[in-house]
mmCIF file of C-alpha atoms in Angstrom:
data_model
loop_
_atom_site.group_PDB
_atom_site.id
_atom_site.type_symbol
_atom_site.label_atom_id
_atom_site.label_comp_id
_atom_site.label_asym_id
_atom_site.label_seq_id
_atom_site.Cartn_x
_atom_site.Cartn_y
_atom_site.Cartn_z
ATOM 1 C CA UNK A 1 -13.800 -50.897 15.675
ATOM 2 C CA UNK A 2 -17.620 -50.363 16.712
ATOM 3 C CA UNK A 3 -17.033 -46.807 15.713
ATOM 4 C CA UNK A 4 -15.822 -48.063 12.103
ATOM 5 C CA UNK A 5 -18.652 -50.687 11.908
ATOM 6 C CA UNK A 6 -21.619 -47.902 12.954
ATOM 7 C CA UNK A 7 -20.039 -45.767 10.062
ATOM 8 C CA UNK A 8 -19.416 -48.550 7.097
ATOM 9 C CA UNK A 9 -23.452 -48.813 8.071
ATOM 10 C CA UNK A 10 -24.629 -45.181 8.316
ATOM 11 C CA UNK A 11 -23.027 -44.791 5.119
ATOM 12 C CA UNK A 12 -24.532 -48.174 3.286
ATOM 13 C CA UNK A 13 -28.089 -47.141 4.468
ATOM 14 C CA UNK A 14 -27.708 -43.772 3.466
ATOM 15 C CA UNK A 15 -26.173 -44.776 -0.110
ATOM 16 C CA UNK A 16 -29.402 -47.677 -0.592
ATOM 17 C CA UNK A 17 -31.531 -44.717 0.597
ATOM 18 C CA UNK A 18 -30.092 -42.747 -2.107
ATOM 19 C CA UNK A 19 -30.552 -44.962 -4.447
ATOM 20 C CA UNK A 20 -34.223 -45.657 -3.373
ATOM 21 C CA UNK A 21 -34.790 -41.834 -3.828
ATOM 22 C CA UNK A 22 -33.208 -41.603 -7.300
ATOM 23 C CA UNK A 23 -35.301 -45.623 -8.321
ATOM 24 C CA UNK A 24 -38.387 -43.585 -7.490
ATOM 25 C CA UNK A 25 -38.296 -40.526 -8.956
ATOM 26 C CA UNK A 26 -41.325 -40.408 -11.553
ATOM 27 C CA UNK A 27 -40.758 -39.010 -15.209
ATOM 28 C CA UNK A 28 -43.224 -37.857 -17.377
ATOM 29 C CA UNK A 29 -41.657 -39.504 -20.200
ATOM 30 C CA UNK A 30 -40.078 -36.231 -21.995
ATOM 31 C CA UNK A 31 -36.688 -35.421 -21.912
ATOM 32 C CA UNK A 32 -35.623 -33.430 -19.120
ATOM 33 C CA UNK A 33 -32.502 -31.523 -21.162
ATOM 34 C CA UNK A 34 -33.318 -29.732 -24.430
ATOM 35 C CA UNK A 35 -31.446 -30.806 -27.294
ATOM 36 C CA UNK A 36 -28.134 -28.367 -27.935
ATOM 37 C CA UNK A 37 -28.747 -28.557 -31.410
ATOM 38 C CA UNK A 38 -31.301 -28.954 -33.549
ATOM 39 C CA UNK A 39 -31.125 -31.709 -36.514
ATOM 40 C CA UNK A 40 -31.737 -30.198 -39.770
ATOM 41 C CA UNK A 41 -35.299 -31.098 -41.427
ATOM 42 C CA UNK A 42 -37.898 -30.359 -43.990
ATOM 43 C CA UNK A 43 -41.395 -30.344 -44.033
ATOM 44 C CA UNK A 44 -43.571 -28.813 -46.624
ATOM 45 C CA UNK A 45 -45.434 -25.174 -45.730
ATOM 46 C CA UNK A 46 -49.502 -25.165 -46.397
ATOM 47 C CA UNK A 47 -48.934 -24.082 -50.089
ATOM 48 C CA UNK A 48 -47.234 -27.835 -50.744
ATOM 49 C CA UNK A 49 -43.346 -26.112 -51.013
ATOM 50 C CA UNK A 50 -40.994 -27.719 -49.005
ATOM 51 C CA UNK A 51 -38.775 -25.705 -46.367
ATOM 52 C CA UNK A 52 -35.419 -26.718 -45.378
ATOM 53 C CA UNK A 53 -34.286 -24.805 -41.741
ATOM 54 C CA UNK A 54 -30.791 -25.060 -43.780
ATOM 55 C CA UNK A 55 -32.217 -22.314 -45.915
ATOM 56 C CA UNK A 56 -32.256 -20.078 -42.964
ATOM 57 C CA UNK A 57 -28.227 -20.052 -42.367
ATOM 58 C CA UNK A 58 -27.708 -16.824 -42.973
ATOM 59 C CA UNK A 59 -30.615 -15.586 -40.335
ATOM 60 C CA UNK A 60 -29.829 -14.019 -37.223
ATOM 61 C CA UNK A 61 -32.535 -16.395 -35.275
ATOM 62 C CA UNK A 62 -34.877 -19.078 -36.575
ATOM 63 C CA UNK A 63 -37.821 -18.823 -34.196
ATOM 64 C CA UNK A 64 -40.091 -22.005 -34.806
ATOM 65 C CA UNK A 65 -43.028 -21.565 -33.292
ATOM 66 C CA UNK A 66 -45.719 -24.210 -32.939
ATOM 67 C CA UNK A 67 -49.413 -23.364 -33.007
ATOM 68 C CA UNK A 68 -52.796 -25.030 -33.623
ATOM 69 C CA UNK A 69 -55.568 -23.391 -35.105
ATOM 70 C CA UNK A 70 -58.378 -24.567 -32.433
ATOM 71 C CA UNK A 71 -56.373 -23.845 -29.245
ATOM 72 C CA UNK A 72 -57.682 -20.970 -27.385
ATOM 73 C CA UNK A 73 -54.352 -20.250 -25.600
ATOM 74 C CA UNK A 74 -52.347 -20.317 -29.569
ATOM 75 C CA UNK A 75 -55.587 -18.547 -30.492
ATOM 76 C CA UNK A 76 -54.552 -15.618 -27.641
ATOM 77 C CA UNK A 77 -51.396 -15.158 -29.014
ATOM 78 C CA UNK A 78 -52.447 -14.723 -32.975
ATOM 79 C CA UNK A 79 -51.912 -11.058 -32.749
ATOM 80 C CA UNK A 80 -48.804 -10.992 -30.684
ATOM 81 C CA UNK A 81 -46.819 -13.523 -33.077
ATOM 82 C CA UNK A 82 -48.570 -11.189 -36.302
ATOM 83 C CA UNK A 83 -46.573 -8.446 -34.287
ATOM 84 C CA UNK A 84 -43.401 -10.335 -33.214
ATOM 85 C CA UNK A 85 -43.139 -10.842 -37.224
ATOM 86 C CA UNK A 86 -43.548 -7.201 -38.253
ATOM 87 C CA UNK A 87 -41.346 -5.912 -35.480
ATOM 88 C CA UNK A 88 -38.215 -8.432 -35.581
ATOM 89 C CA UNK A 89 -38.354 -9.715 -39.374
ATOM 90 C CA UNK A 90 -36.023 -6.900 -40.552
ATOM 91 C CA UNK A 91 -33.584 -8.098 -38.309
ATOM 92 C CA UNK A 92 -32.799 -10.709 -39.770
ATOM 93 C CA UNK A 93 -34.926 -13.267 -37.767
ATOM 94 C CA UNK A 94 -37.005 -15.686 -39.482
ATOM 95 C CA UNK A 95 -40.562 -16.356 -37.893
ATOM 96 C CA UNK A 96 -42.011 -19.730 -38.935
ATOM 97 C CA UNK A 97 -44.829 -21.899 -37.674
ATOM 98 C CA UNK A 98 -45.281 -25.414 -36.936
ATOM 99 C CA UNK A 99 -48.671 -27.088 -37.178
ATOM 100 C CA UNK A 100 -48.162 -30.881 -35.817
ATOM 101 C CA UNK A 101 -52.045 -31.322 -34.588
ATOM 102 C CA UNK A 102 -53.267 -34.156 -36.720
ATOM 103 C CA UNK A 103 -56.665 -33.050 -36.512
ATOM 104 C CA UNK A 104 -55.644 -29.824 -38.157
ATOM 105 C CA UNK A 105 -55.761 -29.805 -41.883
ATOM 106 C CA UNK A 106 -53.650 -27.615 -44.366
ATOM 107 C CA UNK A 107 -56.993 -25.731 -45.743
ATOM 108 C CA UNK A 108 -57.922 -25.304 -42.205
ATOM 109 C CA UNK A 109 -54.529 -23.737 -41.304
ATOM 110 C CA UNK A 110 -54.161 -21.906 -44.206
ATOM 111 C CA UNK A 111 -57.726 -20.511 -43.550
ATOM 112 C CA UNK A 112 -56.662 -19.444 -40.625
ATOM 113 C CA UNK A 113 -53.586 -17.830 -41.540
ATOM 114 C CA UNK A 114 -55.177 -15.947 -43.918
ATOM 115 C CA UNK A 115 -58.222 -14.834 -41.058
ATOM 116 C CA UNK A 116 -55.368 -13.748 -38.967
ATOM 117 C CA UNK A 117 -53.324 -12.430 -41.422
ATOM 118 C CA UNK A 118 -50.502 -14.560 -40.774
ATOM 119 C CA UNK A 119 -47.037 -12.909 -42.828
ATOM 120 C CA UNK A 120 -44.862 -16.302 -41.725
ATOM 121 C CA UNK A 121 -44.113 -19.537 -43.169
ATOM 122 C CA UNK A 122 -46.351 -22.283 -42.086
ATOM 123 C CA UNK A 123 -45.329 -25.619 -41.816
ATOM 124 C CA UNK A 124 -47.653 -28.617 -41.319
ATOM 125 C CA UNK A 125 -45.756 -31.266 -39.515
ATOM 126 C CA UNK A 126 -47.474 -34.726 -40.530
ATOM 127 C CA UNK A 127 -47.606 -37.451 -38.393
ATOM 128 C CA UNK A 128 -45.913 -34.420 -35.975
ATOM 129 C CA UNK A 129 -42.488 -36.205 -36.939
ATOM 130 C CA UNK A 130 -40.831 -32.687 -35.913
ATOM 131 C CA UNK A 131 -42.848 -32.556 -32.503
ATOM 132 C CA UNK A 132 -41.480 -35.821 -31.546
ATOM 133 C CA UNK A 133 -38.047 -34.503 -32.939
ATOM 134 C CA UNK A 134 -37.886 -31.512 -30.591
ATOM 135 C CA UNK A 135 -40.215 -32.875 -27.856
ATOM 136 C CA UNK A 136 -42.392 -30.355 -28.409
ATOM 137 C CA UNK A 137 -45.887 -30.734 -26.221
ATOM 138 C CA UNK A 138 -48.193 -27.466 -26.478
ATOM 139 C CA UNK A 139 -49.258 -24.634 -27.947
ATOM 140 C CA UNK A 140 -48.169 -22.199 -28.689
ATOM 141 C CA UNK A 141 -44.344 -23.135 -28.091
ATOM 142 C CA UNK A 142 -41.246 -21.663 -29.117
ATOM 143 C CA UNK A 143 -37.619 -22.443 -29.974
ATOM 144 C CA UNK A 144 -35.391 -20.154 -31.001
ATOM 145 C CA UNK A 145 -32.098 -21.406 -32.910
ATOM 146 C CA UNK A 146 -29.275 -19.761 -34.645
ATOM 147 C CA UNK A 147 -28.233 -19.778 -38.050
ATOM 148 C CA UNK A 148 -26.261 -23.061 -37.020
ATOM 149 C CA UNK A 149 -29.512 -24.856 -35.392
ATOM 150 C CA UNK A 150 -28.110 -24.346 -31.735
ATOM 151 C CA UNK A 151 -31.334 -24.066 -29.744
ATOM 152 C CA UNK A 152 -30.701 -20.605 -27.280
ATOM 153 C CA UNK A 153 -34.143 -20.557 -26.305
ATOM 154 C CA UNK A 154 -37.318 -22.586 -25.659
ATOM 155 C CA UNK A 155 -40.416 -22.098 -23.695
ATOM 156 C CA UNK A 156 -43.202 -19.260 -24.328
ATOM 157 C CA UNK A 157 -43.710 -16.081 -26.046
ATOM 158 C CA UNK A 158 -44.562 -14.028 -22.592
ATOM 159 C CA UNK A 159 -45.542 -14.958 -19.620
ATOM 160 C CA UNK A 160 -49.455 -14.417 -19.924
ATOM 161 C CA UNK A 161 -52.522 -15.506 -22.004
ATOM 162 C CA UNK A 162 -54.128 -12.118 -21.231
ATOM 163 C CA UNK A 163 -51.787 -9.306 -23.633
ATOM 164 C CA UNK A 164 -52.768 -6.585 -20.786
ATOM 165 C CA UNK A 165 -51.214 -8.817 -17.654
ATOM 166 C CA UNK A 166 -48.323 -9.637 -19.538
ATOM 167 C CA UNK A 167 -44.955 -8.844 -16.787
ATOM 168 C CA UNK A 168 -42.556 -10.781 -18.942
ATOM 169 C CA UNK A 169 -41.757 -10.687 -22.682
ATOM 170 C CA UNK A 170 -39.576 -13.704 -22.501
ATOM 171 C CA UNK A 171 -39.146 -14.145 -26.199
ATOM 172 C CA UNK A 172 -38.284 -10.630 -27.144
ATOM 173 C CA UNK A 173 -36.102 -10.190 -24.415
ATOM 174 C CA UNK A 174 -34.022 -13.269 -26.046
ATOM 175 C CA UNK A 175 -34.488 -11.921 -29.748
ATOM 176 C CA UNK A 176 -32.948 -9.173 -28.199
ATOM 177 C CA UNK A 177 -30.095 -10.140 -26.088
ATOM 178 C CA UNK A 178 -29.145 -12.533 -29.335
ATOM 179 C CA UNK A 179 -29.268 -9.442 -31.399
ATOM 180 C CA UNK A 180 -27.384 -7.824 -29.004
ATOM 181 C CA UNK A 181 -24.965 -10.333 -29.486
ATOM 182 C CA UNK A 182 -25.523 -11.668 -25.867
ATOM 183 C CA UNK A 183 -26.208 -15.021 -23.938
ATOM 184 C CA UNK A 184 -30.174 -15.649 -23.759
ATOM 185 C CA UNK A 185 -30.353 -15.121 -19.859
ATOM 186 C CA UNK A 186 -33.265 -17.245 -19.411
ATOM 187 C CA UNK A 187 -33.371 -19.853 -22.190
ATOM 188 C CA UNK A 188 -36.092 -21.897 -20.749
ATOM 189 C CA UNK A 189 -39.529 -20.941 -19.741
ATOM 190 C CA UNK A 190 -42.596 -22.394 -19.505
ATOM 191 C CA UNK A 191 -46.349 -21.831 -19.513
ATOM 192 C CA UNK A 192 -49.574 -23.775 -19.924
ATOM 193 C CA UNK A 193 -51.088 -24.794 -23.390
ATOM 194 C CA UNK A 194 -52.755 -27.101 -25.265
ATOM 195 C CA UNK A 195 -51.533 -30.610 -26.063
ATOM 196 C CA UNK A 196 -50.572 -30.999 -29.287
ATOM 197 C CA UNK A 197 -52.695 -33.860 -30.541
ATOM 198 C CA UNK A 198 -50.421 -36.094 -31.736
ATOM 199 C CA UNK A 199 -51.112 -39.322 -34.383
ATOM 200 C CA UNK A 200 -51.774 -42.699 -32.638
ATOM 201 C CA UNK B 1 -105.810 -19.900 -7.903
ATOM 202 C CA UNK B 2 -103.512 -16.982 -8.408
ATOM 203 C CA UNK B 3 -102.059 -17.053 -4.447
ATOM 204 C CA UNK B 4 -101.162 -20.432 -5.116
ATOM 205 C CA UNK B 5 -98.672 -19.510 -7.877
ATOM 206 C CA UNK B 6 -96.615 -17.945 -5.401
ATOM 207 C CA UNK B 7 -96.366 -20.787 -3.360
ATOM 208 C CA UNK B 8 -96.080 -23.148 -6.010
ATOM 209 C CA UNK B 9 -92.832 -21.493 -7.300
ATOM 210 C CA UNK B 10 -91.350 -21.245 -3.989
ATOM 211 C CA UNK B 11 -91.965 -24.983 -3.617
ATOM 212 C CA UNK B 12 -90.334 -25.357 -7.032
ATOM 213 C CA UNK B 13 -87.112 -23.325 -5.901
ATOM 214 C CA UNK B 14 -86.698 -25.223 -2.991
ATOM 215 C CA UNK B 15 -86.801 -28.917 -4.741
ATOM 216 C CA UNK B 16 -84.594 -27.387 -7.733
ATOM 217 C CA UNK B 17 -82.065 -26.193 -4.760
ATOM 218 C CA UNK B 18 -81.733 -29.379 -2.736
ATOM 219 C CA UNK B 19 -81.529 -31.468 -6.051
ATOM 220 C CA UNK B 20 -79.053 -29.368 -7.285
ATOM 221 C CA UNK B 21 -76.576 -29.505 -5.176
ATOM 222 C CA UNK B 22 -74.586 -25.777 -4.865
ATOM 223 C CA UNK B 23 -71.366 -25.642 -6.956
ATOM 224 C CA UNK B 24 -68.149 -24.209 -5.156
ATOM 225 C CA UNK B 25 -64.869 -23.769 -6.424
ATOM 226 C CA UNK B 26 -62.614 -22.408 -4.257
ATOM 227 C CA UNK B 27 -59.456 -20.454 -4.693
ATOM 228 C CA UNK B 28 -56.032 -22.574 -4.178
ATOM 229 C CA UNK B 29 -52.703 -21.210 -3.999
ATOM 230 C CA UNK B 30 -49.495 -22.597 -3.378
ATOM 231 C CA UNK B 31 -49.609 -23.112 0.268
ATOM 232 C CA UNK B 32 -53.338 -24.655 0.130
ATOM 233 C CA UNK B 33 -52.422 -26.606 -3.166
ATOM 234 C CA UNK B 34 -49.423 -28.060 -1.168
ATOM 235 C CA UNK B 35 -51.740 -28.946 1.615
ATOM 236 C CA UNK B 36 -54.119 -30.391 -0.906
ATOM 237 C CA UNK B 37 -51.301 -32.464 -1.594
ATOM 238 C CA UNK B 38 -49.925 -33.408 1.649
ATOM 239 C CA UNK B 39 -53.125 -33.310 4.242
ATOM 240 C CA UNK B 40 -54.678 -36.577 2.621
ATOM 241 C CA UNK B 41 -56.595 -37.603 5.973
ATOM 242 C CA UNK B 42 -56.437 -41.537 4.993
ATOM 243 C CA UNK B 43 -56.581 -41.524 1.210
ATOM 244 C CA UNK B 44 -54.665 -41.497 -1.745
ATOM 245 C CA UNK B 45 -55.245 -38.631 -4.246
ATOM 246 C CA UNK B 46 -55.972 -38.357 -7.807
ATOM 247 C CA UNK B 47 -55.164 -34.562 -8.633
ATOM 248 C CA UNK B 48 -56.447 -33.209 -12.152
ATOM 249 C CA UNK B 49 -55.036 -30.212 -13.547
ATOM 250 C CA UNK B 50 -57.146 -28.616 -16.707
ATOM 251 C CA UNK B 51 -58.610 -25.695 -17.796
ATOM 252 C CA UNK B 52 -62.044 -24.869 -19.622
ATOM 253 C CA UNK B 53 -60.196 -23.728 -23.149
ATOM 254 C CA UNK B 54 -58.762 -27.438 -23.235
ATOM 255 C CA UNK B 55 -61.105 -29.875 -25.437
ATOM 256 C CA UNK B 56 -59.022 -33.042 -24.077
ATOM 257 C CA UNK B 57 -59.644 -31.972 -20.019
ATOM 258 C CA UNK B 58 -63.426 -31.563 -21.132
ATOM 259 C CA UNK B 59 -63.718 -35.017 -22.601
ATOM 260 C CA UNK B 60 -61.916 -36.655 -19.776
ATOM 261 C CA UNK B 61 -65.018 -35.071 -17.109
ATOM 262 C CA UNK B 62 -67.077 -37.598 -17.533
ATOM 263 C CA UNK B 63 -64.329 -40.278 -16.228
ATOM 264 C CA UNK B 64 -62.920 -38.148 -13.541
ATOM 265 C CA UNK B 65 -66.829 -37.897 -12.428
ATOM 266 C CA UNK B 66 -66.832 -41.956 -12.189
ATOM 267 C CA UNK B 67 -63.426 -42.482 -10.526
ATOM 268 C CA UNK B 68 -65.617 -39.713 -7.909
ATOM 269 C CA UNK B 69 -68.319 -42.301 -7.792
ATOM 270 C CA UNK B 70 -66.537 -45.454 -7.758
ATOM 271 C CA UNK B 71 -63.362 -44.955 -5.791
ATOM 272 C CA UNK B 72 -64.268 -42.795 -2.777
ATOM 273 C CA UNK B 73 -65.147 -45.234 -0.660
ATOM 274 C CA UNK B 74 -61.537 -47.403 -1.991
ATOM 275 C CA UNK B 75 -59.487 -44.787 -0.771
ATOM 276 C CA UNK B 76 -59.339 -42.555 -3.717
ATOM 277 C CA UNK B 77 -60.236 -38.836 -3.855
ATOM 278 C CA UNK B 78 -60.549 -37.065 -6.844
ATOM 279 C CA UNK B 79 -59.738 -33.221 -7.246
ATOM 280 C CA UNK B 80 -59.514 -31.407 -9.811
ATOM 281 C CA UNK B 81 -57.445 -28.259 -10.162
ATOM 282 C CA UNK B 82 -58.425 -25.603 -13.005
ATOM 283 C CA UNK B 83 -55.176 -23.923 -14.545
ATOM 284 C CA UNK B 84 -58.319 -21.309 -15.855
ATOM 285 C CA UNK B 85 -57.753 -17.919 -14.165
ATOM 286 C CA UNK B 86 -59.922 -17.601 -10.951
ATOM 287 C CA UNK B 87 -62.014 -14.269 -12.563
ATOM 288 C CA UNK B 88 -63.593 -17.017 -14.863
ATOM 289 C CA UNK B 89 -64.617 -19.142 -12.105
ATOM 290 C CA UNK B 90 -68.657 -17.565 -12.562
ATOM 291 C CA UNK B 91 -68.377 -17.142 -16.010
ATOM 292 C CA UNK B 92 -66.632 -20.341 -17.492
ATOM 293 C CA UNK B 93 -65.946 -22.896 -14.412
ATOM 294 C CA UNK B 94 -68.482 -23.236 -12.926
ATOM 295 C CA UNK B 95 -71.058 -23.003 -15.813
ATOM 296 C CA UNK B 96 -69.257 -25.867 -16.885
ATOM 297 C CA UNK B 97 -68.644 -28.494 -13.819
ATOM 298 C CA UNK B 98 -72.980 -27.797 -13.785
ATOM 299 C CA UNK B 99 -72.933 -28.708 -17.415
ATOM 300 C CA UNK B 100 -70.926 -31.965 -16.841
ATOM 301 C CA UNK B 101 -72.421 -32.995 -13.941
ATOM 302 C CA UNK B 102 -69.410 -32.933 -11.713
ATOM 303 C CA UNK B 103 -69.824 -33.446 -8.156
ATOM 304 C CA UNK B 104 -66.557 -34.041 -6.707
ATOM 305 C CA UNK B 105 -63.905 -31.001 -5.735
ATOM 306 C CA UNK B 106 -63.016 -28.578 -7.600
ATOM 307 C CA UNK B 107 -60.410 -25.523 -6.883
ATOM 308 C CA UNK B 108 -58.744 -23.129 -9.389
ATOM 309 C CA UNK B 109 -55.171 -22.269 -9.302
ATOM 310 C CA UNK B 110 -54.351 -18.536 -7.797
ATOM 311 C CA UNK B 111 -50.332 -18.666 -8.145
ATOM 312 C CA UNK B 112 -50.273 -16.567 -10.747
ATOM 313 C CA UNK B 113 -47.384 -17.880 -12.256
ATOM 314 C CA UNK B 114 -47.631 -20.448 -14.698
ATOM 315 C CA UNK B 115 -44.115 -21.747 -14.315
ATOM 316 C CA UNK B 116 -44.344 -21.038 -10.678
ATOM 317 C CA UNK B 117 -47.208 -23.784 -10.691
ATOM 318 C CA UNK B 118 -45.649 -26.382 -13.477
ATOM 319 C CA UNK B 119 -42.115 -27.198 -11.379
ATOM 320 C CA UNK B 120 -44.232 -27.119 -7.963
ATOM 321 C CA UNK B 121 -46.145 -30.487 -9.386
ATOM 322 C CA UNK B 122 -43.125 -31.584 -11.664
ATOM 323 C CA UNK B 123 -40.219 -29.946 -13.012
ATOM 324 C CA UNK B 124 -40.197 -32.397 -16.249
ATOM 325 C CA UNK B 125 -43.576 -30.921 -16.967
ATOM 326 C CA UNK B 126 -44.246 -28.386 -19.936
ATOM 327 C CA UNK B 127 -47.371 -27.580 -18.979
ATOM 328 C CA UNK B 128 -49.859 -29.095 -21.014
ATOM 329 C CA UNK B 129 -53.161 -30.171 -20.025
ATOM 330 C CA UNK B 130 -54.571 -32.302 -18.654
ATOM 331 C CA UNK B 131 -51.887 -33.302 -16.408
ATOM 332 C CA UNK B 132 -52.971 -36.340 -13.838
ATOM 333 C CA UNK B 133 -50.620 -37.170 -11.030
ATOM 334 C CA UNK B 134 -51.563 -39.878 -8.983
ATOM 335 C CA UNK B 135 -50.492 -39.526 -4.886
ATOM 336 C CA UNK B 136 -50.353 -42.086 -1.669
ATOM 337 C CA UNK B 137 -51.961 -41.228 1.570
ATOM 338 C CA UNK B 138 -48.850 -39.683 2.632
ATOM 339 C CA UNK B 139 -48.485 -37.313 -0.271
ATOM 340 C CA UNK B 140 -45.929 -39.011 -2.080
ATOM 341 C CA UNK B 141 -45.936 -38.258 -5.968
ATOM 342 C CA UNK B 142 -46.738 -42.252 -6.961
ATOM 343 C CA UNK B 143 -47.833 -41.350 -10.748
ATOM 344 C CA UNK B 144 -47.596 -38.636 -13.406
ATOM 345 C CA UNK B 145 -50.056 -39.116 -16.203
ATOM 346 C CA UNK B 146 -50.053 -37.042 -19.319
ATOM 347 C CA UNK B 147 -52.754 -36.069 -21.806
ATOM 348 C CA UNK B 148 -56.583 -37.550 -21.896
ATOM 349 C CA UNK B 149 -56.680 -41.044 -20.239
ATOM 350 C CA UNK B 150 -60.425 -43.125 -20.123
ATOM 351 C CA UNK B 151 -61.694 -44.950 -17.109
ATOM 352 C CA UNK B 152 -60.286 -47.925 -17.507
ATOM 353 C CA UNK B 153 -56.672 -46.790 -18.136
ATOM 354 C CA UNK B 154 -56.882 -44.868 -14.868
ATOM 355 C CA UNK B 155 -58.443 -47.939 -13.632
ATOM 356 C CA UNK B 156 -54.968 -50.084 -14.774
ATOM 357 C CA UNK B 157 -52.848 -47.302 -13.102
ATOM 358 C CA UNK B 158 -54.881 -47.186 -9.960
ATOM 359 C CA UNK B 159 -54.620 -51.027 -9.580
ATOM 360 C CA UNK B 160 -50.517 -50.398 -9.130
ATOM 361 C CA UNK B 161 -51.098 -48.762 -5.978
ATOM 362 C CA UNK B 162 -54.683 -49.239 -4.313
ATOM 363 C CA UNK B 163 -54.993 -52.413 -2.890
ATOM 364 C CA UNK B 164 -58.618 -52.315 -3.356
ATOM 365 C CA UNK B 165 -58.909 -50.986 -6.748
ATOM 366 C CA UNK B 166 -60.495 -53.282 -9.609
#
């Protein structure tokens, strides 16, 4: 009977610690899952036409990418997204951009599309309705969706700001293992960037 | 008149050096960031991460510099943690903590792995800076505070946990 006693209280302790543990763990207020799928939406590009990622369908990959014109780490990766574009567009994967920085205007970003000779769609996401949407928090960040809006991959474009330390190309590798017809192998990644600055 | 110049500027070099106090930033990888962490020796810790390309970590200097000031001696030290790579310690880190002013701790991050770094602090974190997480005495993670926050709304947060805050 002790015996029985000590464990019906060894185990209540241990269950309130538990539940201590789990009453105390901190969040950061985002969403620790990514979505499965993405809700269609529209938003109008820098040119005032508006873009529906329904239109896409037919692509092999959608790869939304968000950027900010002022960010020095989005600002590191002008070139490599210019190339990403060229290299993968033929494929049948669509490249577009999200600005959702409400300090950023359209003649600013198309400015500096044109500087950095930009050849994707650029969407500017007022009031960052689509950041919110996708809990989307710096740039440059990517998600990568199918012609059905299932999201197979989020996170960064490689795995350094500097192009000559790069080790891992995480967002070609999963352009290429969807082309491939494969399971992204690592469809989350992350790196540091700048917040995107978001309306009050 | 002209010996005196000599003596005169070495006088000058030695003021300039004791008011200015040296700047150090010193390397941090995981192990030493974890014993950042846990080692408190009595106080709670306010742990900054940012980086010199972020505008919002820049602003937020000048409060991080009086939560130095005013919360020491409460129990409260400061640190801040540059996500910067530690080559551009000399040529952007610390040209900048002399800019601002900043006189309490500063290390830069030498894991070399972004994501490596992120889920050490918090696995729920993307990675944008600045990132402020708040810790007891004993290391425990107590707060995790996203994006630019002003003295008085660490102040609020800080009043949670420090008994002698406010």
């Amino acid at each position: 009977m002790r015996k029985l006693m000590s464990f019906v209280l060894t185990a209540f302790f241990a269950l309130g610690l538990s539940n201590l543990s789990q009453a105390s763990d901190l969040k950061t207020g985002r969403q620790n899952d990514d979505p499965k799928k993405v809700e269609n939406f529209s938003l109008p590009d820098i040119n005032g036409k508006t873009h529906s990622l329904s239109e896409y369908s037919g692509s092999k990959a959608i790869v939304l990418m968000f950027i900010s014109t002022e960010c020095p780490v989005s600002n590191a990766y002008n070139d490599r997204m210019v190339q990403l574009t060229k290299d993968y567009k033929d494929k049948g994967i669509t490249f577009i951009g999200i600005n959702s920085n409400k300090a950023e205007s359209v003649a600013d970003i198309k400015q500096h599309a044109a500087d950095h000779k930009f050849d994707f769609t650029i969407l500017k996401d007022d009031k960052n309705i689509i950041a919110d949407k996708l809990d989307a928090s710096v740039t440059p960040e990517v998600y990568v969706l199918n012609g059905s809006l299932d999201l197979l991959y989020h996170g960064r474009i490689d795995d350094s700001r500097r192009v000559n330390e790069v080790k891992t190309n995480d967002l070609r590798s999963a352009l290429d293992e969807i082309l491939g017809g494969k399971k992204v192998t690592n469809p989350k990644t992350k790196a540091f960037g700048c917040t995107i600055k978001r309306v009050d | 008149m002209i010996r005196i110049i000599p003596v005169i500027l070495i006088l000058t070099f030695l003021i300039t050096r004791e008011i200015t106090p040296q700047i150090s930033v010193q390397t941090a990888d995981e192990q030493q960031i974890s014993k950042i962490i846990s080692e408190r020796g009595g106080k709670f810790l306010l742990l900054n991460f940012w980086a010199t390309w972020c505008a919002p970590c820049r602003e937020e200097f000048p409060d991080l510099q009086k939560l130095h000031e005013s919360y020491l001696e409460k129990g409260l030290e400061v640190i801040g943690l540059s996500v910067d790579y530690p080559d551009e310690t000399e040529s952007k880190i610390k040209p900048f903590l002399k800019k601002a002013g900043s006189t309490f701790p500063v290390f830069v991050q030498d894991v070399n792995n972004d994501e490596k770094l992120i889920n050490m602090i918090d696995p729920e974190w993307n990675g944008a800076v600045p990132l402020t997480v708040i810790y007891d005495a004993n290391g425990n993670k107590l707060e995790i505070i996203e994006g630019k926050k002003s003295y008085s709304e660490f102040e609020k947060i800080l009043s949670k946990h420090l008994p002698l805050a406010e």
